[in-house]
PDB file of C-alpha atoms in Angstrom:
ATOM      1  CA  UNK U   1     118.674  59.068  86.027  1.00  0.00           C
ATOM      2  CA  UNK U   2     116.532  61.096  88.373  1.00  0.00           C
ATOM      3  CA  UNK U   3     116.265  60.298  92.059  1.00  0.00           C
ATOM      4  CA  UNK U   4     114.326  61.746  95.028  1.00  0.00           C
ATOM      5  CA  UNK U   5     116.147  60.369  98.358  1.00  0.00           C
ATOM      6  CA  UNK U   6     114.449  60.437 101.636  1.00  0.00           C
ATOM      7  CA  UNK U   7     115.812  59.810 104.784  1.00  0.00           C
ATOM      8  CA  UNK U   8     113.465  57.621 106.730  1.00  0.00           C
ATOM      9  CA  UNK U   9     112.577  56.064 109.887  1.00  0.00           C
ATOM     10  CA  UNK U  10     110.529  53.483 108.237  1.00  0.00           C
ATOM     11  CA  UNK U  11     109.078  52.723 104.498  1.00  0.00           C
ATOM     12  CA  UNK U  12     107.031  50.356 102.936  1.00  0.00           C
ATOM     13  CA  UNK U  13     105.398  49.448  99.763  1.00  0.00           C
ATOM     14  CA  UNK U  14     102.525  47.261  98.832  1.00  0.00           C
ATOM     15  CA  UNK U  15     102.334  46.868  94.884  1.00  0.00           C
ATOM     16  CA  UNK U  16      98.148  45.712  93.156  1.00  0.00           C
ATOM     17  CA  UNK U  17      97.088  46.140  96.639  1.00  0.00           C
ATOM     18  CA  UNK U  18      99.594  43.557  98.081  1.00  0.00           C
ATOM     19  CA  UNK U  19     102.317  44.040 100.694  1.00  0.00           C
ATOM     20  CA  UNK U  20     106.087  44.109  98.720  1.00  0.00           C
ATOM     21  CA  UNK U  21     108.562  45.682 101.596  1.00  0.00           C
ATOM     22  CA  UNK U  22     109.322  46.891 103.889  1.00  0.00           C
ATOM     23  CA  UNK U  23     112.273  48.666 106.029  1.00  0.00           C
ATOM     24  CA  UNK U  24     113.260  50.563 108.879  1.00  0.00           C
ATOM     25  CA  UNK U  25     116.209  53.399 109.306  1.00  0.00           C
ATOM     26  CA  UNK U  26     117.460  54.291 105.921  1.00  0.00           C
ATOM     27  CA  UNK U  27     117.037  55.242 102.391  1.00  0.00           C
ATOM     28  CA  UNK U  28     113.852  55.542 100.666  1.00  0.00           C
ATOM     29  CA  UNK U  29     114.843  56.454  97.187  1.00  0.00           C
ATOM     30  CA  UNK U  30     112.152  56.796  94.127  1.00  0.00           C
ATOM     31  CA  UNK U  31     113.954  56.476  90.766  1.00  0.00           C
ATOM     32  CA  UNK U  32     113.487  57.822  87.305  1.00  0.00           C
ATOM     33  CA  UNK U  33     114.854  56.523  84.241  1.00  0.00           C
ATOM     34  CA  UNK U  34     115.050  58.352  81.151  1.00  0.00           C
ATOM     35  CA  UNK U  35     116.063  57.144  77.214  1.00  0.00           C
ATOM     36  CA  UNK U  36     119.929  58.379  77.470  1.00  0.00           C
ATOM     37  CA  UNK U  37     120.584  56.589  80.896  1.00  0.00           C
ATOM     38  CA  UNK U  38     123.420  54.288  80.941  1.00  0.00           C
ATOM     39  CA  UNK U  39     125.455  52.271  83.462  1.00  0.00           C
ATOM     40  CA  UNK U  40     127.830  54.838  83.991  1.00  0.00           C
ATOM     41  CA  UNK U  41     125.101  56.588  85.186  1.00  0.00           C
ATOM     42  CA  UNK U  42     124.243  53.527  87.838  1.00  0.00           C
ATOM     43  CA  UNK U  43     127.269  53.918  88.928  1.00  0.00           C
ATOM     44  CA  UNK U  44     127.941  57.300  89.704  1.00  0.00           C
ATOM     45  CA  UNK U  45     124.998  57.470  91.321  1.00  0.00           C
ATOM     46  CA  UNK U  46     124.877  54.617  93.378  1.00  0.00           C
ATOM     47  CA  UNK U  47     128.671  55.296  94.886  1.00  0.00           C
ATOM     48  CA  UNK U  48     127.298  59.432  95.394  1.00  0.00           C
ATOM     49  CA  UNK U  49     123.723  57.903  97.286  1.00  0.00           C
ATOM     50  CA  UNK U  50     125.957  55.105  99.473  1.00  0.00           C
ATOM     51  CA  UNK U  51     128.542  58.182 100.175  1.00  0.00           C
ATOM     52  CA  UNK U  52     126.272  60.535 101.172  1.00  0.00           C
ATOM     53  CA  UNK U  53     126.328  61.879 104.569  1.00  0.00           C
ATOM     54  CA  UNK U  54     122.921  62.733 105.396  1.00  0.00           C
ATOM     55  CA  UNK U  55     122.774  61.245 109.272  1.00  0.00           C
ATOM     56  CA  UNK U  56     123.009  62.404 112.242  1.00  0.00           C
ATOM     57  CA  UNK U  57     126.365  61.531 114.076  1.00  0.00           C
ATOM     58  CA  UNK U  58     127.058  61.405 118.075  1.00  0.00           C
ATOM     59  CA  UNK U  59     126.589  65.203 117.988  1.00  0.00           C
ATOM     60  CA  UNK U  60     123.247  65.815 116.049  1.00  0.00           C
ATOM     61  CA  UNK U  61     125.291  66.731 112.901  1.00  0.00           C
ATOM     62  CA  UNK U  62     124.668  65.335 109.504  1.00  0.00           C
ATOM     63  CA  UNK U  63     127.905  63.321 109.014  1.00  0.00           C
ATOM     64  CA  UNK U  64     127.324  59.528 108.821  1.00  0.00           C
ATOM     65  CA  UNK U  65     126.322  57.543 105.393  1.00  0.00           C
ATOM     66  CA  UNK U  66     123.817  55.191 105.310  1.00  0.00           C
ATOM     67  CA  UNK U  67     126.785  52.721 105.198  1.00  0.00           C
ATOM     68  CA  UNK U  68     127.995  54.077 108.424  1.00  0.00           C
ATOM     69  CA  UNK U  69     124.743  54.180 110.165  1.00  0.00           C
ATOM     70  CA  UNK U  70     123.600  50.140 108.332  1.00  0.00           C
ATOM     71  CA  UNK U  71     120.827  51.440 107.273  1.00  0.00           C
ATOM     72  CA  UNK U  72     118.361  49.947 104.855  1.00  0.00           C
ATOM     73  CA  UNK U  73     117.566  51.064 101.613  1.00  0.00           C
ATOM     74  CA  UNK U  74     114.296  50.887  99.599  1.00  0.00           C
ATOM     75  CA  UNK U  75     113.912  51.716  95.365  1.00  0.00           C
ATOM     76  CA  UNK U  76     110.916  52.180  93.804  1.00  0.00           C
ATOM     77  CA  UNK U  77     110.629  52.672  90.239  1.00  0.00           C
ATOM     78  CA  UNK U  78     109.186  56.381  89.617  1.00  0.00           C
ATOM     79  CA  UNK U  79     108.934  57.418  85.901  1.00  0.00           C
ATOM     80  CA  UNK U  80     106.690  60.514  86.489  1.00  0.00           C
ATOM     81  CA  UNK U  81     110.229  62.394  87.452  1.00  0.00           C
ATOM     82  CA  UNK U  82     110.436  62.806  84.316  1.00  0.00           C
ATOM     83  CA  UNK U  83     107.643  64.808  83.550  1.00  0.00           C
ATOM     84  CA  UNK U  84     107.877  67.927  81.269  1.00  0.00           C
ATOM     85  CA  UNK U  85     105.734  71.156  82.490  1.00  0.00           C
ATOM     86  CA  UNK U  86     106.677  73.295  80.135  1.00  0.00           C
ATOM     87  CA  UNK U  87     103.494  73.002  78.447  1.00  0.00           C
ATOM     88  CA  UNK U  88      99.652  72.735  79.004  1.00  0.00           C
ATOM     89  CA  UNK U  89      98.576  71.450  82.238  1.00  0.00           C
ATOM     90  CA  UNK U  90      99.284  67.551  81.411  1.00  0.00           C
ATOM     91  CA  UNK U  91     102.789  66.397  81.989  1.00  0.00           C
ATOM     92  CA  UNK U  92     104.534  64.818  79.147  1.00  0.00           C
ATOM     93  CA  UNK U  93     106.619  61.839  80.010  1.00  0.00           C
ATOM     94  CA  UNK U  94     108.513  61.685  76.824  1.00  0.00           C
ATOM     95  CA  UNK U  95     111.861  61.688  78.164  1.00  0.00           C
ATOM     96  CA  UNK U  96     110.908  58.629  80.284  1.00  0.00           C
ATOM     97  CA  UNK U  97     112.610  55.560  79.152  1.00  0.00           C
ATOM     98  CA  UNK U  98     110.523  52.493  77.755  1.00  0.00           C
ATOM     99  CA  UNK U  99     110.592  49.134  79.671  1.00  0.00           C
ATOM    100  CA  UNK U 100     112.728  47.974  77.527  1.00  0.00           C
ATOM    101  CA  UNK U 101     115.963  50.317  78.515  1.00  0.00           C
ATOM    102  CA  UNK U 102     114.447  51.161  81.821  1.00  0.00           C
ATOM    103  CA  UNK U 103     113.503  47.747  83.697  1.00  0.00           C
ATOM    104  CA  UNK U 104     117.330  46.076  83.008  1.00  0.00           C
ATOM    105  CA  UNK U 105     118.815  49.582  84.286  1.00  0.00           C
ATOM    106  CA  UNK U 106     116.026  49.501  87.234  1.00  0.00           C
ATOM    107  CA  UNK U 107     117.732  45.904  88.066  1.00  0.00           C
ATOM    108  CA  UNK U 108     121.186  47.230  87.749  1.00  0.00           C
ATOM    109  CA  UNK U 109     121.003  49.881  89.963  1.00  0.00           C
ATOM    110  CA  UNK U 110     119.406  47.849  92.747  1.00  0.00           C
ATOM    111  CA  UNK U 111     122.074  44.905  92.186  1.00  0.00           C
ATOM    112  CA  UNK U 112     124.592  47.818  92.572  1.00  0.00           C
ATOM    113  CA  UNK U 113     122.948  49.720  95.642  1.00  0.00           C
ATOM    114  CA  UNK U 114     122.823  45.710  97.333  1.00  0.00           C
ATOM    115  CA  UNK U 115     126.259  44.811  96.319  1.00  0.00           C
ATOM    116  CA  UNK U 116     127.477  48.172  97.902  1.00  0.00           C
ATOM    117  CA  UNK U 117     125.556  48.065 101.251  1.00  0.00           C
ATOM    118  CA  UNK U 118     126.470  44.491 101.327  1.00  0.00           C
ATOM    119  CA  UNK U 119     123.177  42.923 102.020  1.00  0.00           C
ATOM    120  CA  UNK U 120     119.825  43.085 100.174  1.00  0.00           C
ATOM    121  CA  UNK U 121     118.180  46.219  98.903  1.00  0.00           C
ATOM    122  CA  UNK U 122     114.131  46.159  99.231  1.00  0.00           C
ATOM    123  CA  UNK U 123     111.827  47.057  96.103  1.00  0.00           C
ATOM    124  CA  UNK U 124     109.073  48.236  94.944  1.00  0.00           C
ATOM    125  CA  UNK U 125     107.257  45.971  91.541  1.00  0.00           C
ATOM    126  CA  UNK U 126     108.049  47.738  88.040  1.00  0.00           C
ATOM    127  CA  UNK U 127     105.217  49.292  86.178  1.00  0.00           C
ATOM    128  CA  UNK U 128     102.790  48.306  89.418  1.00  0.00           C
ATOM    129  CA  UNK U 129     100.359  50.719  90.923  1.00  0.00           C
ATOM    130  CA  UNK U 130     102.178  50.968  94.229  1.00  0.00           C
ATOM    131  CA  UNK U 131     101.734  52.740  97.418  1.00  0.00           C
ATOM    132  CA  UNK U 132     104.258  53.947  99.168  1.00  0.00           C
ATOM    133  CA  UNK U 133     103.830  55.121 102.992  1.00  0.00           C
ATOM    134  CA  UNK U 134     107.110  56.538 104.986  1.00  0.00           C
ATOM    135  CA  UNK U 135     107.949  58.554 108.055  1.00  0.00           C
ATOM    136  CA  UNK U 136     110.742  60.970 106.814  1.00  0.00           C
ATOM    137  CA  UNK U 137     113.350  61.478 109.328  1.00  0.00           C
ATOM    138  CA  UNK U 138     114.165  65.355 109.378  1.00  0.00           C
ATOM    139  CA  UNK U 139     113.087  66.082 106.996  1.00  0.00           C
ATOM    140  CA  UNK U 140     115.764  64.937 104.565  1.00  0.00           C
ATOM    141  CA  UNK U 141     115.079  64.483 100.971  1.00  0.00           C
ATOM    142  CA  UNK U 142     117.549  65.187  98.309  1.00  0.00           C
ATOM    143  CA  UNK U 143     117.060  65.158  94.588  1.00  0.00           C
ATOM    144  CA  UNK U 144     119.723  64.299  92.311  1.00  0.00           C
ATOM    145  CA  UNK U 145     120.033  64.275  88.466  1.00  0.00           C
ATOM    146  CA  UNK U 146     123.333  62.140  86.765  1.00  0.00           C
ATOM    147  CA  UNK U 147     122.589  64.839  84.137  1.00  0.00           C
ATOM    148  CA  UNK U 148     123.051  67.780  85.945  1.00  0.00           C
ATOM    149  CA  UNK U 149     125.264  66.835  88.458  1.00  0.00           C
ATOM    150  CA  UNK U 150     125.668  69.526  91.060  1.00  0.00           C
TER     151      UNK U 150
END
């Protein structure tokens, strides 16, 4: 699983041109779901993302989690992190899982994210076209990889 995690002051989402979600001080993170992805991989990642101290604390120093800070957190589905460069000038998304592996781990990991911040976790629609508007707070954005974890 691939994830790009920005710190925002506000995000929201409308998905086929209709409002979804929205939410202020928190997590916006865009997710990417590839063929080999497990739940072991939901759950490493969710406990690093809800761990992560990426806020500011009473001194202006990055040093608070989300959970410390009760922030919100929005996920929207992103499969084009997978996409291959390597060759030509059109991305391949081969290594991007098919709905059928990647919606029930999609619904996992926000069930997860929820369970953890202990109230609900705002969404984007699978498969929609979506847009996505945020003021990043920083900026902060982090990308992570439950492949290559560094």
């Amino acid at each position: 699983m691939r994830v790009i995690i920005q710190r925002v002051l506000s995000a929201s989402v409308t998905a086929n041109g209709n409002y979804k979600s929205i939410i202020e001080k928190g997590l916006l993170i865009l997710v990417g779901i590839e063929n080999l992805d497990d739940k072991q991989d939901v759950e490493w990642l969710c406990n690093k993302i809800l761990n992560l101290r990426i806020f500011d604390d009473e001194k202006g120093i990055m040093n608070k989690s989300v959970l410390d800070i009760e922030g919100n957190i929005m996920v929207v589905s992103q499969f084009t992190l997978h996409a291959s460069t390597k060759k030509g000038n059109r991305p391949s998304y081969i290594k991007a899982a098919k709905h059928e592996v990647a919606i029930p781990l999609y619904h996992c990991f926000c069930e997860k994210l929820s369970q953890l911040l202990g109230k609900s976790v705002a969404t984007g629609e699978f498969g929609a076209d979506m847009k996505v508007q945020l003021i990043n707070d920083g900026p902060v954005t982090i990308y992570m990889d439950t492949k290559n974890k560094e």
